[in-house]
Short mmCIF file of C-alpha atoms in Angstrom, two decimals:
data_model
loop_
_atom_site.label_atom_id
_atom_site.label_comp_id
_atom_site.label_asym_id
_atom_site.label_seq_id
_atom_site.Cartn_x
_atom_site.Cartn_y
_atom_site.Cartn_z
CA UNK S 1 160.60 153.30 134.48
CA UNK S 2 158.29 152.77 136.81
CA UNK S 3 158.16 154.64 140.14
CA UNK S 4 157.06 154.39 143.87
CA UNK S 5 158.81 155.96 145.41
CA UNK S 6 157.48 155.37 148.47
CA UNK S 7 158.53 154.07 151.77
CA UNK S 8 156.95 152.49 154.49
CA UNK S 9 157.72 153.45 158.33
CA UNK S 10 155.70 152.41 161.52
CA UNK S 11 155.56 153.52 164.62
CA UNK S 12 155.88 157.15 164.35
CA UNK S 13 155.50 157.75 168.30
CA UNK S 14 158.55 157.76 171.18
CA UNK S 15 161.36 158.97 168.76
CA UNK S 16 162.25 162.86 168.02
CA UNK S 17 161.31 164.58 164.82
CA UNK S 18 164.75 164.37 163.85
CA UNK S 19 164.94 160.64 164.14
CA UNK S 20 161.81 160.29 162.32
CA UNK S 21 162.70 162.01 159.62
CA UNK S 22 165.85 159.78 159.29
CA UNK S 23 163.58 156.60 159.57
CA UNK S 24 161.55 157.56 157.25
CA UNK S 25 164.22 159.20 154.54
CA UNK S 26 166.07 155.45 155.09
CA UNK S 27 162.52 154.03 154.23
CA UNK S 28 163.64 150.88 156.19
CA UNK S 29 167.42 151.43 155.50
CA UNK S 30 167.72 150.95 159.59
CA UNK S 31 167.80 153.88 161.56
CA UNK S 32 170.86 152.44 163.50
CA UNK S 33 173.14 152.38 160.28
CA UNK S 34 173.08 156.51 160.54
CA UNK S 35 175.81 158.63 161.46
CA UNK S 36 176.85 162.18 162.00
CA UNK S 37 177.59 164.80 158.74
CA UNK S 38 181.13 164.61 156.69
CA UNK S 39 183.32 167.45 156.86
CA UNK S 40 183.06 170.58 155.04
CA UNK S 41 185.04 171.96 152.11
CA UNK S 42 187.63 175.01 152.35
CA UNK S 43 184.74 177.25 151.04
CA UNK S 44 182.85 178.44 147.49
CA UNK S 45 184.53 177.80 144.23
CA UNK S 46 185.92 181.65 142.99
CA UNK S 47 185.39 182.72 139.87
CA UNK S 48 187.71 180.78 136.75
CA UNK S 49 188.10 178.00 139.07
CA UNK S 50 187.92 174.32 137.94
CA UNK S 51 184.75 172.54 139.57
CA UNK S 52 183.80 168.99 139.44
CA UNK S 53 179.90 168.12 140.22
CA UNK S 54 178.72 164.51 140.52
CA UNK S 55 174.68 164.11 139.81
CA UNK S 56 172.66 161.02 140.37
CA UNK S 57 169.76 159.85 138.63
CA UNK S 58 167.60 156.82 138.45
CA UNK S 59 167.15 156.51 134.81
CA UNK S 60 165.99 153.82 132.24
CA UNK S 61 168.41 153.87 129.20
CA UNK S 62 166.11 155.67 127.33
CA UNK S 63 166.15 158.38 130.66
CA UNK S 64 170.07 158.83 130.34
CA UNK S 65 169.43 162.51 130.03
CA UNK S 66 168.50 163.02 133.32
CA UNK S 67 171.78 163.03 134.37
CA UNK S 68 173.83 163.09 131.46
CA UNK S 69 171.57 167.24 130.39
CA UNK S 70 173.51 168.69 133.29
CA UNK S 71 176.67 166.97 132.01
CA UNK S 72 176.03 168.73 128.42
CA UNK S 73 174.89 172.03 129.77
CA UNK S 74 177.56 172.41 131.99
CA UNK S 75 180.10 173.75 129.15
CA UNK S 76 177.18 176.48 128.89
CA UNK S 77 178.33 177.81 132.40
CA UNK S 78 180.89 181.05 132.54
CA UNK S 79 181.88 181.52 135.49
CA UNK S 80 183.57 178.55 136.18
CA UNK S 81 184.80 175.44 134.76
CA UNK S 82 182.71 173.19 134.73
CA UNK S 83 183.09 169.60 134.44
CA UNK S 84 179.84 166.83 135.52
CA UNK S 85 180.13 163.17 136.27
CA UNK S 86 177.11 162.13 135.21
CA UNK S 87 175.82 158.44 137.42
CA UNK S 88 172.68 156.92 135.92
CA UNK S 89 171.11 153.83 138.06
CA UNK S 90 169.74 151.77 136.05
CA UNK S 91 168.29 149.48 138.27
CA UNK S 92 164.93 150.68 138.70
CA UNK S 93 164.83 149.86 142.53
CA UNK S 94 163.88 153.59 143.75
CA UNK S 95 163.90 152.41 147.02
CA UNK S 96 167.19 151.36 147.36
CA UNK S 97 168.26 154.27 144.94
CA UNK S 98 166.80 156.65 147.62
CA UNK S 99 168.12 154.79 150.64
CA UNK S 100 172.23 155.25 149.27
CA UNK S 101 171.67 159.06 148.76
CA UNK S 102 170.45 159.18 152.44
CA UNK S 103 173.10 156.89 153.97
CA UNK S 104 175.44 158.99 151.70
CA UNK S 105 174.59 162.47 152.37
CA UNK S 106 174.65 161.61 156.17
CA UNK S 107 178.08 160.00 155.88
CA UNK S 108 179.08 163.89 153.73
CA UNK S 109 179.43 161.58 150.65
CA UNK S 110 176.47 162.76 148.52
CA UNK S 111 176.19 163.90 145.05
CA UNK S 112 176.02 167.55 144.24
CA UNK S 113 173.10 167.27 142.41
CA UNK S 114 170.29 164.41 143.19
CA UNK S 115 167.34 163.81 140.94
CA UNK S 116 164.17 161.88 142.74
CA UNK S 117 160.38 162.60 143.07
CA UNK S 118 159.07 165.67 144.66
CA UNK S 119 157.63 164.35 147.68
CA UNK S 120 161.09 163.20 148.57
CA UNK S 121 161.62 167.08 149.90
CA UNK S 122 159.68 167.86 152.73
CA UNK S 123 162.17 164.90 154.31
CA UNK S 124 165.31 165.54 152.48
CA UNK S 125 164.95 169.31 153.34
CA UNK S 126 164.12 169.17 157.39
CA UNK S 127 167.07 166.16 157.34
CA UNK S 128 169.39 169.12 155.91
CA UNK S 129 170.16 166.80 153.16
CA UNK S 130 169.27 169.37 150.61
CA UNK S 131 168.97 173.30 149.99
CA UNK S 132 166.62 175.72 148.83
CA UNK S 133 166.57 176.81 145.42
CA UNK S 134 164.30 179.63 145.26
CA UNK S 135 167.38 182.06 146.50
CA UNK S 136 168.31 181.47 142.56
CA UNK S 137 165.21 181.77 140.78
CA UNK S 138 165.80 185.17 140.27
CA UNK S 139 169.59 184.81 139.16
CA UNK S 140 168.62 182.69 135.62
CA UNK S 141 166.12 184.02 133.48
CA UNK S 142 166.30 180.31 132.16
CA UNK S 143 163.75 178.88 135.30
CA UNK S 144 161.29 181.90 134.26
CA UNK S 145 159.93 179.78 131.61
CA UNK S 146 158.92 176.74 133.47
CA UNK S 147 155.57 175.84 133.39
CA UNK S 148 154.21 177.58 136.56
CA UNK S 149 151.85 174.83 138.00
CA UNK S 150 155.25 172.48 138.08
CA UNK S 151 156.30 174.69 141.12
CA UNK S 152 154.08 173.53 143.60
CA UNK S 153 155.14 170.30 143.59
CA UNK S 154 158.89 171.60 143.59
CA UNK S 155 158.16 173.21 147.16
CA UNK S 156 157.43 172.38 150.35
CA UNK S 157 156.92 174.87 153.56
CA UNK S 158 156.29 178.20 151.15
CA UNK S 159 159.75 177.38 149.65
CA UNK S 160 161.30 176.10 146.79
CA UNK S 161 163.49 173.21 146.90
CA UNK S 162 163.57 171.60 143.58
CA UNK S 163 163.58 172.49 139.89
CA UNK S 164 161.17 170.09 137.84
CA UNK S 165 162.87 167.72 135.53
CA UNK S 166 160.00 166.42 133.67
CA UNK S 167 156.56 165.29 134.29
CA UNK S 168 154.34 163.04 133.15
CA UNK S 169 150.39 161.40 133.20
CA UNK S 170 149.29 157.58 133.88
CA UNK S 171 147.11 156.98 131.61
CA UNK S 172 144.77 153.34 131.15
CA UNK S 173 145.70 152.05 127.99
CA UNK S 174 143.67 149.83 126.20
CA UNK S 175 144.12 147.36 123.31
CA UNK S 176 142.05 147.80 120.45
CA UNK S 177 141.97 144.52 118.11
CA UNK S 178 140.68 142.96 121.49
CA UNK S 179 137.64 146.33 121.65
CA UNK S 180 137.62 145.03 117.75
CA UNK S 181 136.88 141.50 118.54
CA UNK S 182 134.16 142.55 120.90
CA UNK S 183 132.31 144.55 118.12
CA UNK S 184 133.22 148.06 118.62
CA UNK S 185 133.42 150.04 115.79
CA UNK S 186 136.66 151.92 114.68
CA UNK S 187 134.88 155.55 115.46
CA UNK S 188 133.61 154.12 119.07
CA UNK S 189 137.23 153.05 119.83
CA UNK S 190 138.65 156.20 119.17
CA UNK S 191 135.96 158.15 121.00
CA UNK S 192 136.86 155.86 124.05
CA UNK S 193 139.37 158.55 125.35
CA UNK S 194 137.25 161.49 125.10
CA UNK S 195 134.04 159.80 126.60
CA UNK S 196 136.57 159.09 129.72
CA UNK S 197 137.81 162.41 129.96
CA UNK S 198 133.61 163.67 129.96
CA UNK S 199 132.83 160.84 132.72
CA UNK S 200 130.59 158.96 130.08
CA UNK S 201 132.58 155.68 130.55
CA UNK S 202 133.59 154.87 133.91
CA UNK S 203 135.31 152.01 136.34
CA UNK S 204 132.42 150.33 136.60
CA UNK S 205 131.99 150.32 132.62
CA UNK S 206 135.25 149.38 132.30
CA UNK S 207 135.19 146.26 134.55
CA UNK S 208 131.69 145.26 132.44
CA UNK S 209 133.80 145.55 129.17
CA UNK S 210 136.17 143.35 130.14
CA UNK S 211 133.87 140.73 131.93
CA UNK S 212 132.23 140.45 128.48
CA UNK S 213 135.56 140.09 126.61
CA UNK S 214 136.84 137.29 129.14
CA UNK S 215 132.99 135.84 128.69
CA UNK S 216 133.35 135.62 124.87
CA UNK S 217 136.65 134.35 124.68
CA UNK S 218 138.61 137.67 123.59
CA UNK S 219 140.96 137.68 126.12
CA UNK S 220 141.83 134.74 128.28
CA UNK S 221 140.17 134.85 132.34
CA UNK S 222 142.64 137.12 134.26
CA UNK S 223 143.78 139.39 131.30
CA UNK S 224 140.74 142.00 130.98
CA UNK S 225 142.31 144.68 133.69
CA UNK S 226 145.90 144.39 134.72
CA UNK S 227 147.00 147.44 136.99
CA UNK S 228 150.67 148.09 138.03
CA UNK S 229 151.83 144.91 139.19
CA UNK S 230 153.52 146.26 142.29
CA UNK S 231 153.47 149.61 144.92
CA UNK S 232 153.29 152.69 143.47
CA UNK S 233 151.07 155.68 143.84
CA UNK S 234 149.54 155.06 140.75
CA UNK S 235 146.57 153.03 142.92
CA UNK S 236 145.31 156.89 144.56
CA UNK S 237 143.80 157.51 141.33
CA UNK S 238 141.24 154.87 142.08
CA UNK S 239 141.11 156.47 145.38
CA UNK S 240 140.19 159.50 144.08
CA UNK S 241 138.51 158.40 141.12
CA UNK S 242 135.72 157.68 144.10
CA UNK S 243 135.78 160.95 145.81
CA UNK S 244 139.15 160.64 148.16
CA UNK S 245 140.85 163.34 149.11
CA UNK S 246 144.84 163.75 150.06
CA UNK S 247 145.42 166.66 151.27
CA UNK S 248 143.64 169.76 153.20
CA UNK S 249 145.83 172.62 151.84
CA UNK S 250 144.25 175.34 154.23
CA UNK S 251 145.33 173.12 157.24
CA UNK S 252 148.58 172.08 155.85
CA UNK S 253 147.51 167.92 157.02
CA UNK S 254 146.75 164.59 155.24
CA UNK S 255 143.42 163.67 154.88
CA UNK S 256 141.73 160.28 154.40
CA UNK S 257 137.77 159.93 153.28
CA UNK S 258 136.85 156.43 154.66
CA UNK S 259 133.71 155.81 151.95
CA UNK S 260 136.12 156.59 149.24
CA UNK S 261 138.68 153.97 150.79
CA UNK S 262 136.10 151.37 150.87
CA UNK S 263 134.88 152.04 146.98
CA UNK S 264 138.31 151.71 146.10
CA UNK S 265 139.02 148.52 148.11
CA UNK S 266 135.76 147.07 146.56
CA UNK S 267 137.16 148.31 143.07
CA UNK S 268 140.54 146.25 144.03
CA UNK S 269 138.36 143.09 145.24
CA UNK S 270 135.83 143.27 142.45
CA UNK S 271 138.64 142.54 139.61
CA UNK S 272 139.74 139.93 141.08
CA UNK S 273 136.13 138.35 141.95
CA UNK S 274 135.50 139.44 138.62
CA UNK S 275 137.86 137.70 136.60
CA UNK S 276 139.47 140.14 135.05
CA UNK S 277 142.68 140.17 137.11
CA UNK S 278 144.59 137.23 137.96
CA UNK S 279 144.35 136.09 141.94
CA UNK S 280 147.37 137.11 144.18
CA UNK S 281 147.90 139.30 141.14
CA UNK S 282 150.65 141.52 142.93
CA UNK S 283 154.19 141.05 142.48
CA UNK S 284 154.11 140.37 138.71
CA UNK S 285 157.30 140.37 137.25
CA UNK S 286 157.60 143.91 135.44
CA UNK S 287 159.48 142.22 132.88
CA UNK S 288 155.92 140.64 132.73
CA UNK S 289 153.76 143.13 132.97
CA UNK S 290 155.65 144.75 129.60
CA UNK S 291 155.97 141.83 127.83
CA UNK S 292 151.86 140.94 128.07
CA UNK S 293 150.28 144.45 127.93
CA UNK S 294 152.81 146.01 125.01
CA UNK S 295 151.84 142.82 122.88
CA UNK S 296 148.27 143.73 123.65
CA UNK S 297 147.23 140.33 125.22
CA UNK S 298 145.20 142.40 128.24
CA UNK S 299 142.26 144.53 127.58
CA UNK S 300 142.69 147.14 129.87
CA UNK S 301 146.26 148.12 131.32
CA UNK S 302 147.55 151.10 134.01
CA UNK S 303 151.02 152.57 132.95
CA UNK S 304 153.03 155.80 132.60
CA UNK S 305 153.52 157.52 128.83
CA UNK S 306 157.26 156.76 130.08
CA UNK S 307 156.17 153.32 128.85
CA UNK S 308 155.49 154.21 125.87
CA UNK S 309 159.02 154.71 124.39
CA UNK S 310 160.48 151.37 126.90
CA UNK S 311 157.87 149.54 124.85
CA UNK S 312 158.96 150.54 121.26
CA UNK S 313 162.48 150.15 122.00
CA UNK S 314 162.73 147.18 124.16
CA UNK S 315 159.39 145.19 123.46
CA UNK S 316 157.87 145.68 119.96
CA UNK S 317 160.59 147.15 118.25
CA UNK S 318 160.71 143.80 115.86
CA UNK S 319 157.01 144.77 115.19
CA UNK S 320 157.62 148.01 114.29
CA UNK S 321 158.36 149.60 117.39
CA UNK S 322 155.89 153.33 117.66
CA UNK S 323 154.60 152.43 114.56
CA UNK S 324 152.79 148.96 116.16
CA UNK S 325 151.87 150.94 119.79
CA UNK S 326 149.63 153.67 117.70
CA UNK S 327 148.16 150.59 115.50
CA UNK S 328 147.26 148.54 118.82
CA UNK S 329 147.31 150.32 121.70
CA UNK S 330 144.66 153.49 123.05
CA UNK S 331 145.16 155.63 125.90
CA UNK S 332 143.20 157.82 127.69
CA UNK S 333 142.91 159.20 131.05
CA UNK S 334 141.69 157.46 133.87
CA UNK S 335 137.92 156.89 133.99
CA UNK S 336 136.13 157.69 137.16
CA UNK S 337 134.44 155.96 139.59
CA UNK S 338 131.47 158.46 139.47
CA UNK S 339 129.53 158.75 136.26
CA UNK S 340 129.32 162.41 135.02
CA UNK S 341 133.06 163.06 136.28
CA UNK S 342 135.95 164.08 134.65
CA UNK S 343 138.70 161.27 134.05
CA UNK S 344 141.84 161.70 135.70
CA UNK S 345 145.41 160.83 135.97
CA UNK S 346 148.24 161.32 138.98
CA UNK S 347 151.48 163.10 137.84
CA UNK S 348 154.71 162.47 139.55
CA UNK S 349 157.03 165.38 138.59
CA UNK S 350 160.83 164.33 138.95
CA UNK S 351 163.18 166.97 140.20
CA UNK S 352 166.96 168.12 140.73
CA UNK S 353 168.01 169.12 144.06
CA UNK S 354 170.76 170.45 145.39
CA UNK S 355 173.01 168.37 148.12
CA UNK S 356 173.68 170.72 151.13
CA UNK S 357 177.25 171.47 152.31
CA UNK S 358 176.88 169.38 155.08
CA UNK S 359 175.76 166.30 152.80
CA UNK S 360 178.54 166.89 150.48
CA UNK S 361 181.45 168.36 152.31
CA UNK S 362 181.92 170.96 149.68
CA UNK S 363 180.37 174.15 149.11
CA UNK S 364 179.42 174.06 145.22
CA UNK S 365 175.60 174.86 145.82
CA UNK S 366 176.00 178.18 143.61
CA UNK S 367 178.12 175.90 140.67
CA UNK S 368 175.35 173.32 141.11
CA UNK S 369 172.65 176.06 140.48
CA UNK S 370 174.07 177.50 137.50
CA UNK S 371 174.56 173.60 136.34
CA UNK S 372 170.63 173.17 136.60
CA UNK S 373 169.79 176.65 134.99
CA UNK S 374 171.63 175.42 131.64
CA UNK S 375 169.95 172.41 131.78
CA UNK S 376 166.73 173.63 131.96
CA UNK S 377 166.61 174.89 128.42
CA UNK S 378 164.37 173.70 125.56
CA UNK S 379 166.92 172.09 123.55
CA UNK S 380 168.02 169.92 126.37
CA UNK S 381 165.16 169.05 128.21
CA UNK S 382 163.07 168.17 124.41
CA UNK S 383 166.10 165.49 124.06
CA UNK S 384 165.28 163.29 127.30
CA UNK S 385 160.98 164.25 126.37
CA UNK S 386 161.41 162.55 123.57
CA UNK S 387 163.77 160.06 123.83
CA UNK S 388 161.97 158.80 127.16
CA UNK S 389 158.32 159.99 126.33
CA UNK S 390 157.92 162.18 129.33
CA UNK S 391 156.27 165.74 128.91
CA UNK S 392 158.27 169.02 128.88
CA UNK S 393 158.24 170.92 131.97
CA UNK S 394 159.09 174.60 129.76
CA UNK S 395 156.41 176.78 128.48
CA UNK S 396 158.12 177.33 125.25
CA UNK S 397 158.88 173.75 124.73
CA UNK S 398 155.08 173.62 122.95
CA UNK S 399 156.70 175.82 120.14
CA UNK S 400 159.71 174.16 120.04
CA UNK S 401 159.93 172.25 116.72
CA UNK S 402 161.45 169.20 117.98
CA UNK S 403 158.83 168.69 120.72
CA UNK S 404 155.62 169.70 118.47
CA UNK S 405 156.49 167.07 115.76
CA UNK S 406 156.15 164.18 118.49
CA UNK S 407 153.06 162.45 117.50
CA UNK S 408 152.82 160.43 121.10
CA UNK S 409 153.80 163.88 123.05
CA UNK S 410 151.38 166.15 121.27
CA UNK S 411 148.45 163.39 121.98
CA UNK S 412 148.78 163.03 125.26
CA UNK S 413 149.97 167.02 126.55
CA UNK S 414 146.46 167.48 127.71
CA UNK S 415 146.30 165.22 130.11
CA UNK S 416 148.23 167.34 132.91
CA UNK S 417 144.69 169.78 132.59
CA UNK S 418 143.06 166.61 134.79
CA UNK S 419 146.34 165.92 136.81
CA UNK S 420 146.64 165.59 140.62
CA UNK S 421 149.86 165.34 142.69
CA UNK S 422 151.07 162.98 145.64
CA UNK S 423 151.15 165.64 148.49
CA UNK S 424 154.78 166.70 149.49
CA UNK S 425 154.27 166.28 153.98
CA UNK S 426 156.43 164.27 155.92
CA UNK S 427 154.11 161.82 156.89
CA UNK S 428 153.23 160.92 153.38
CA UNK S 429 155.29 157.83 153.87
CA UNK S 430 152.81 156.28 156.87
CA UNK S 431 150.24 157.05 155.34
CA UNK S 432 150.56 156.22 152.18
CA UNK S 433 152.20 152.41 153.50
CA UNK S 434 148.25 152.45 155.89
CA UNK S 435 146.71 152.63 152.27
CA UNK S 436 149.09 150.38 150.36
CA UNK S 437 149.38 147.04 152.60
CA UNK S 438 145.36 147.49 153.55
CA UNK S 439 144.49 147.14 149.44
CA UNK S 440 147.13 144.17 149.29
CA UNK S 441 144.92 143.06 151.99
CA UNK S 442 141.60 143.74 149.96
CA UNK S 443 142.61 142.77 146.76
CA UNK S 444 143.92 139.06 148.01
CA UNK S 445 140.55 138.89 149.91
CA UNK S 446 142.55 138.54 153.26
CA UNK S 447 140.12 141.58 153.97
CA UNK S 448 136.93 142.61 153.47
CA UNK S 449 137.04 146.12 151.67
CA UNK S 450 135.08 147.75 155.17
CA UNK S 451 137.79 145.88 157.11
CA UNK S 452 141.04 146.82 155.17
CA UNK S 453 139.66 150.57 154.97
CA UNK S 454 138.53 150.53 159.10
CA UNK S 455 142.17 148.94 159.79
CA UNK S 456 144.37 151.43 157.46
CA UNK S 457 141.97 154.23 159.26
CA UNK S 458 142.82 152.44 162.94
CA UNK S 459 146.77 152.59 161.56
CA UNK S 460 146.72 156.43 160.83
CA UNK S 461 145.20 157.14 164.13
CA UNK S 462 147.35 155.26 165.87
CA UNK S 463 150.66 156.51 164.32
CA UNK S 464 150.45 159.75 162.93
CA UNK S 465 146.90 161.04 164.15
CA UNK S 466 148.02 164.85 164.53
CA UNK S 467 148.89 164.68 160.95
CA UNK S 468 145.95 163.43 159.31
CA UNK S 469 142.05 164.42 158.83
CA UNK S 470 139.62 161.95 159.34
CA UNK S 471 136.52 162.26 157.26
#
């Protein structure tokens, strides 16, 4: 499934914080199509009493447990009945899967529980879409074992607000008859991911790898690098990769680092000029994107381990399904942009949240807590790691025999060591829309790299220039 869950909004100036947050929790939804809360319920469910929860999640089939754990676990809860309609979207359009849960928790209509990405609270919480959760941390011994780093991304304002639902790396996956075809050895192949992860191989060596292959006829001109196809965060890493930074955490602001914006433009530009990467490359059909990389006909690919398990099941499984992907297909993290550093890889930690009264018209906050506790367990939370190849979020999932026995799991559980996250602020939206449409820009040479970065920079001071350090 892929993600990006992220929304564009200009013009940040002349409206109230309360209507920006709106505009920018719509993420182009139209501010005008808002409306005051629903009504609220006759009070909290009493003990023994019958309780019917409703939870969203966006969810690939091989996701269904996102929403369909709380549905199990809630027969695990005593003090009331439980029952859980379980809704998975399986659209994959996060935009418009975030843009009905704000139209329906301001029309009182939302679902109990929501799943979505982290930096979806700072807005969701200051709209008074959602509540705080960290009132119940102490109340289930089941959230003590969740892996402790997964909490900063679950809070926003020195509060929690979500409970993680899984986690994951991006790693750049390469395909290795094509490495074979250019002469590397077996051994040198599979000491591809570690020489990334010591900053012995980096963007740049990566570009000159797949120059070669395109030059020798391994790989057809345009198939050597193909990144995500469409937005996503997944492009900071290259911003980082060259030194960027995102966030100043002592000043609580956004920060951009203008010579790390132009390296990563270049970077953009560069596979293009190169060869490597088709021209007017973005918006690729994802259906695609799967199809070409899973079958190994590009060198050099960016995904999510989530792909991993869509692959087997719904693109190689004639082949052999897992079996194929480990005989084909590398992965490692990231390389950098800077030779001597550590690779890399951004993390995008999905979480539940819990609907306010005011977005639901019932007050089953409490019943909705002691849902997520149950879910958060090892035996549910191993079935959708698994089954969707996304890593646990529970410390003592890395004991748990179910868990340890996956092969792709086990290889990859390291990367979260080298793991960044997208910043949870409420202007992460502007900004991050500056970044995006300025490396469309770059990429499709409608820019020059200095331009696109100067005009993204211009963009942020213009709009949200209290929010942001410029560097």
């Amino acid at each position: 499934m892929g993600d990006p869950r992220l929304g564009g909004f200009g013009g940040a100036r002349g409206v109230t914080r309360r209507e920006f947050l709106k505009r920018v929790a719509l993420a182009g939804a139209g501010a005008a199509a808002l409306s005051g809360c629903g009504g609220l319920g006759g009070g909290p469910p009493e003990r023994g009493e019958e309780v019917s929860l409703t939870v969203w999640a966006l969810a690939a089939p091989t996701e269904h447990w996102r929403a369909d754990g709380p549905a199990e676990a809630a027969r695990r809860v005593k003090r009331w009945k439980v029952r859980v309609k379980p809704v998975n979207d399986t659209s994959g359009d996060w935009a418009n899967y975030k843009r009905k849960y704000t139209l329906a928790a301001d029309a009182g209509e939302a679902p109990d529980i929501v799943v979505s990405g982290h930096e979806d609270i700072p807005v969701w919480s200051q709209a008074g879409y959602i509540v705080e959760v960290e009132k119940y941390l102490d109340r289930y011994p089941e959230f003590d074992d969740v892996i402790e780093r997964l909490w900063k991304p679950a809070s926003y304002g020195g509060t929690v607000w979500g409970v993680p639902q899984d986690t994951e790396a991006r790693p750049m996956f390469f395909a290795k008859p094509k490495l074979e075809e250019l002469g590397w050895s077996s051994e040198e192949i599979e000491a591809l991911p570690e020489r990334i992860r010591r900053g012995e191989f980096t963007l740049d060596d990566m570009v000159e790898t797949a120059v070669r292959a395109v030059e020798q006829g391994v790989v057809r001109r345009g198939y050597g690098y193909w990144h995500r196809p469409e937005e996503g965060g997944d492009f900071l890493q290259y911003y980082v990769a060259y030194g960027g930074r995102l966030y100043d955490e002592g000043r609580r602001k956004l920060v951009v680092t203008r010579d790390a914006l132009v390296e990563w433009y270049a970077f953009q530009r560069r596979v293009v000029e190169e060869g490597i990467t088709p021209r007017n490359y973005i918006g690729t059909d994802f259906e695609v994107w799967h199809d070409t990389v899973s079958h190994g006909n590009a060198l050099f690919f960016n995904g999510g381990i989530w792909n991993w398990a869509d692959w087997a099941q719904n693109y190689v499984k004639d082949l052999g399904g897992q079996d194929y992907l480990f005989r084909t297909i590398g992965y490692a993290l990231q390389p950098s942009g800077r030779r001597g550093e550590e690779g890399l890889t951004l993390s995008h930690p999905l979480v539940y949240m819990i609907s306010s009264e005011a977005a639901t018209g019932a007050q089953n906050q409490d019943v909705a807590a002691a849902v997520i506790a149950k879910t958060t367990t090892p035996e549910i939370n191993t079935r959708h790691a698994v089954e969707s190849t996304h890593l646990g979020i529970l410390k003592s999932q890395q004991d748990y025999g179910p868990y340890q026995k996956d092969r792709f799991l086990s290889s990859v559980s390291y990367m979260v060591d080298y793991a960044f996250y997208q910043p949870n602020d409420p202007n992460y939206g502007p900004y991050f829309t500056a970044l995006w449409d300025n490396m469309v820009k770059a990429e499709n040479g409608e820019s020059s790299p200095q331009k696109a970065a100067d005009d993204a920079v211009r963009l942020m001071r213009s709009e949200i220039p209290d929010h942001v350090i410029f560097e």
